[in-house]
PDB file of C-alpha atoms in Angstrom:
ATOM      1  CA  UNK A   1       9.214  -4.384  15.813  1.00  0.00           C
ATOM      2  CA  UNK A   2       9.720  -7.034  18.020  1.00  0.00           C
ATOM      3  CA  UNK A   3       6.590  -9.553  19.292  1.00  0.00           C
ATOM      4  CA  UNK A   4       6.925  -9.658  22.595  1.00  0.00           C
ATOM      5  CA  UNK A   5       4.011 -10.828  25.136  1.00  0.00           C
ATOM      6  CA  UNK A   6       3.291 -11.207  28.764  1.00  0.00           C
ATOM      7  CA  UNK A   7       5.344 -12.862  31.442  1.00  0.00           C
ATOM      8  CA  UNK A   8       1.831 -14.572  32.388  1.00  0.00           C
ATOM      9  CA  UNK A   9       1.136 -15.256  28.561  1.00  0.00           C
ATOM     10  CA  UNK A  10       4.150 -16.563  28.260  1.00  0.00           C
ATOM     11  CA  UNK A  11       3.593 -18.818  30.786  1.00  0.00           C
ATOM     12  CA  UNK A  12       0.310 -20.181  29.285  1.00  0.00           C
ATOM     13  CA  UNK A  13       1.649 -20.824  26.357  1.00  0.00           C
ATOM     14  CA  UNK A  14       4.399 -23.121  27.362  1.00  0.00           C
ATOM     15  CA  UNK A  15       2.291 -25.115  29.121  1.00  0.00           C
ATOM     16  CA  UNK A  16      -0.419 -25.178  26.396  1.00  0.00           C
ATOM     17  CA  UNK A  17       2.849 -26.256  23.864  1.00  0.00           C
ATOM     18  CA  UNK A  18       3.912 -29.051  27.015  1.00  0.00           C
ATOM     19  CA  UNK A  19       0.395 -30.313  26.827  1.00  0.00           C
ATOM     20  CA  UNK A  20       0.286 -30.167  22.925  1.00  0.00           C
ATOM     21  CA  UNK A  21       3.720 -32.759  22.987  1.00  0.00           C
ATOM     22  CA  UNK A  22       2.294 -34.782  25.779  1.00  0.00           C
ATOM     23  CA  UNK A  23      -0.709 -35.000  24.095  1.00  0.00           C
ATOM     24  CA  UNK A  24       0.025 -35.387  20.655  1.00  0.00           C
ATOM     25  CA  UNK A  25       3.498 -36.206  19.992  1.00  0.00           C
ATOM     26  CA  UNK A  26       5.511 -39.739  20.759  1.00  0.00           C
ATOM     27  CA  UNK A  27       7.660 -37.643  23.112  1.00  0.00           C
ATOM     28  CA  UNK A  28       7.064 -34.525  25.846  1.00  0.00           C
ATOM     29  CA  UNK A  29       8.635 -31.460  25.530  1.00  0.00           C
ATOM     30  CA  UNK A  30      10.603 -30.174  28.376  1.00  0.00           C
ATOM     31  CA  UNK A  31      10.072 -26.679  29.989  1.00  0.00           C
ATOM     32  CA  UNK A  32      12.988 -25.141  28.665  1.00  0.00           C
ATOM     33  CA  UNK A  33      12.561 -26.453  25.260  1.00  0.00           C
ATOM     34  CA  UNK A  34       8.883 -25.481  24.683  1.00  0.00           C
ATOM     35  CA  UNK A  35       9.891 -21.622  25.916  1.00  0.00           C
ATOM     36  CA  UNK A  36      12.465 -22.006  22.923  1.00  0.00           C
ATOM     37  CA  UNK A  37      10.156 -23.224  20.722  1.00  0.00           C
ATOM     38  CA  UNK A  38       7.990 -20.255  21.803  1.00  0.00           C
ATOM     39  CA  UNK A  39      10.635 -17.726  20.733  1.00  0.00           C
ATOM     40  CA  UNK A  40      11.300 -19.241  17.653  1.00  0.00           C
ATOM     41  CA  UNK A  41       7.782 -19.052  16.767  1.00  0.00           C
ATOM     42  CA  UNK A  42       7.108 -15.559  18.180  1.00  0.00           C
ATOM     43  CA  UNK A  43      10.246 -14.422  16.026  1.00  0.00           C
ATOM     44  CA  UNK A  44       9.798 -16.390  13.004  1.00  0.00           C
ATOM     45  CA  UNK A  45       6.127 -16.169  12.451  1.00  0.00           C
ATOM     46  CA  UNK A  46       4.927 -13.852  14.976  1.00  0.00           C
ATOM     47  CA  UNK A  47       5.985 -11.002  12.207  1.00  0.00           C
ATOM     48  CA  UNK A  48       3.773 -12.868   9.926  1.00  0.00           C
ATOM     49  CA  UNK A  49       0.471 -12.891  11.745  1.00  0.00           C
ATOM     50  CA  UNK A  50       1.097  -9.655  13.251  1.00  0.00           C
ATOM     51  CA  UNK A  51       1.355  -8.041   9.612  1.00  0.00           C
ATOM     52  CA  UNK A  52      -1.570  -9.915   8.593  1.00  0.00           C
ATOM     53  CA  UNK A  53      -3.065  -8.239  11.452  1.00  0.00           C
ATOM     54  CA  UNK A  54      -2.122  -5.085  10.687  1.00  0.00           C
ATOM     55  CA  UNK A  55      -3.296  -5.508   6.899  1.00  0.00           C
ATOM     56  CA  UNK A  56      -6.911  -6.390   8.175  1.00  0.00           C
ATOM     57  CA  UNK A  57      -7.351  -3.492  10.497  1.00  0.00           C
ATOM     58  CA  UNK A  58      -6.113  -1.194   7.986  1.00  0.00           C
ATOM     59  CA  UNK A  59      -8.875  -2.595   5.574  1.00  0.00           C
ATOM     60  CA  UNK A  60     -11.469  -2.352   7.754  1.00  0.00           C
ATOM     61  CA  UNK A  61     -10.697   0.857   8.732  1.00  0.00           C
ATOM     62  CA  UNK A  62     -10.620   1.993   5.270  1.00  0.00           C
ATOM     63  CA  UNK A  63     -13.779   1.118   4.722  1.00  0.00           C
ATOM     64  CA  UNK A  64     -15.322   3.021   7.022  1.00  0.00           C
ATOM     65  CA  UNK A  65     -13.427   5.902   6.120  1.00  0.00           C
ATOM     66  CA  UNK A  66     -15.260   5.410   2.839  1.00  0.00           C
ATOM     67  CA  UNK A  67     -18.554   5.365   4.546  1.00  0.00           C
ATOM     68  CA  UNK A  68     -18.054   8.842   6.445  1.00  0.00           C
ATOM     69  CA  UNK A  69     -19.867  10.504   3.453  1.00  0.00           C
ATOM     70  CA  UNK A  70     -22.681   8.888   3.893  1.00  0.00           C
ATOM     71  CA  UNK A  71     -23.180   8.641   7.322  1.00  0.00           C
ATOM     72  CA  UNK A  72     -22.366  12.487   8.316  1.00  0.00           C
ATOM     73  CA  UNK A  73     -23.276  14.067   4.976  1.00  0.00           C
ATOM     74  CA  UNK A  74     -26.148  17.189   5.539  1.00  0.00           C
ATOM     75  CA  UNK A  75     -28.538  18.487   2.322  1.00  0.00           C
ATOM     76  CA  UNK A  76     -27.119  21.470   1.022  1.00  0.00           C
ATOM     77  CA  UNK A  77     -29.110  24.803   0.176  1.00  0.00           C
ATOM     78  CA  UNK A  78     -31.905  23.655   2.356  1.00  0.00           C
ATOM     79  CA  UNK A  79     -32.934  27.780   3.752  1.00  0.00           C
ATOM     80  CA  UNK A  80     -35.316  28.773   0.913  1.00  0.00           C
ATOM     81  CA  UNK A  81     -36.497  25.060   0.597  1.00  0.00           C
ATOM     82  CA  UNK A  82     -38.126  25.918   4.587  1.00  0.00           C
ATOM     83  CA  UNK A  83     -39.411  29.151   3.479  1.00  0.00           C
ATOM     84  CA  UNK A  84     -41.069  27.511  -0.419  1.00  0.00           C
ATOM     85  CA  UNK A  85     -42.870  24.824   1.498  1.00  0.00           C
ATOM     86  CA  UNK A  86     -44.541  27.155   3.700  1.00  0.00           C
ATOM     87  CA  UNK A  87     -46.326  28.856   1.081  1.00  0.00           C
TER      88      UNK A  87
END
């Protein structure tokens, strides 16, 4: 599956890599260069993060899948119970 974002995201995060090389590095980055650098990284370790993602959510929701028990579970053979406390 391919990572893919927003025309408007992608956007953002050129300029947020631009202002990372003007910012931190000895040289700028051009416009051009930082959308490449952008694909590299969304195809190289985009898969990555997105699995890691994927691994969390499905942990998470595991869990609670364990905890269905005991948040829907009902007493069983409660109709004579009703009937022995009344007399």
């Amino acid at each position: 599956m391919a990572i893919d974002i927003s025309k408007e995201a992608r956007k953002q995060a050129i300029a947020s890599i631009e202002r990372y090389f003007r910012e931190n590095m000895d040289e700028p980055i051009g416009n051009v260069a930082a959308g490449a650098l952008l694909g590299f990284f969304l195809e190289e370790v985009g898969p990555l993060v997105y699995n890691q993602a994927v691994t969390d959510v499905q942990d998470r929701l595991q869990a609670r899948v364990m905890e269905v028990d005991v948040e829907v579970h009902e007493p069983e053979f409660t109709y004579w119970r009703r009937f022995d406390r009344k007399r």
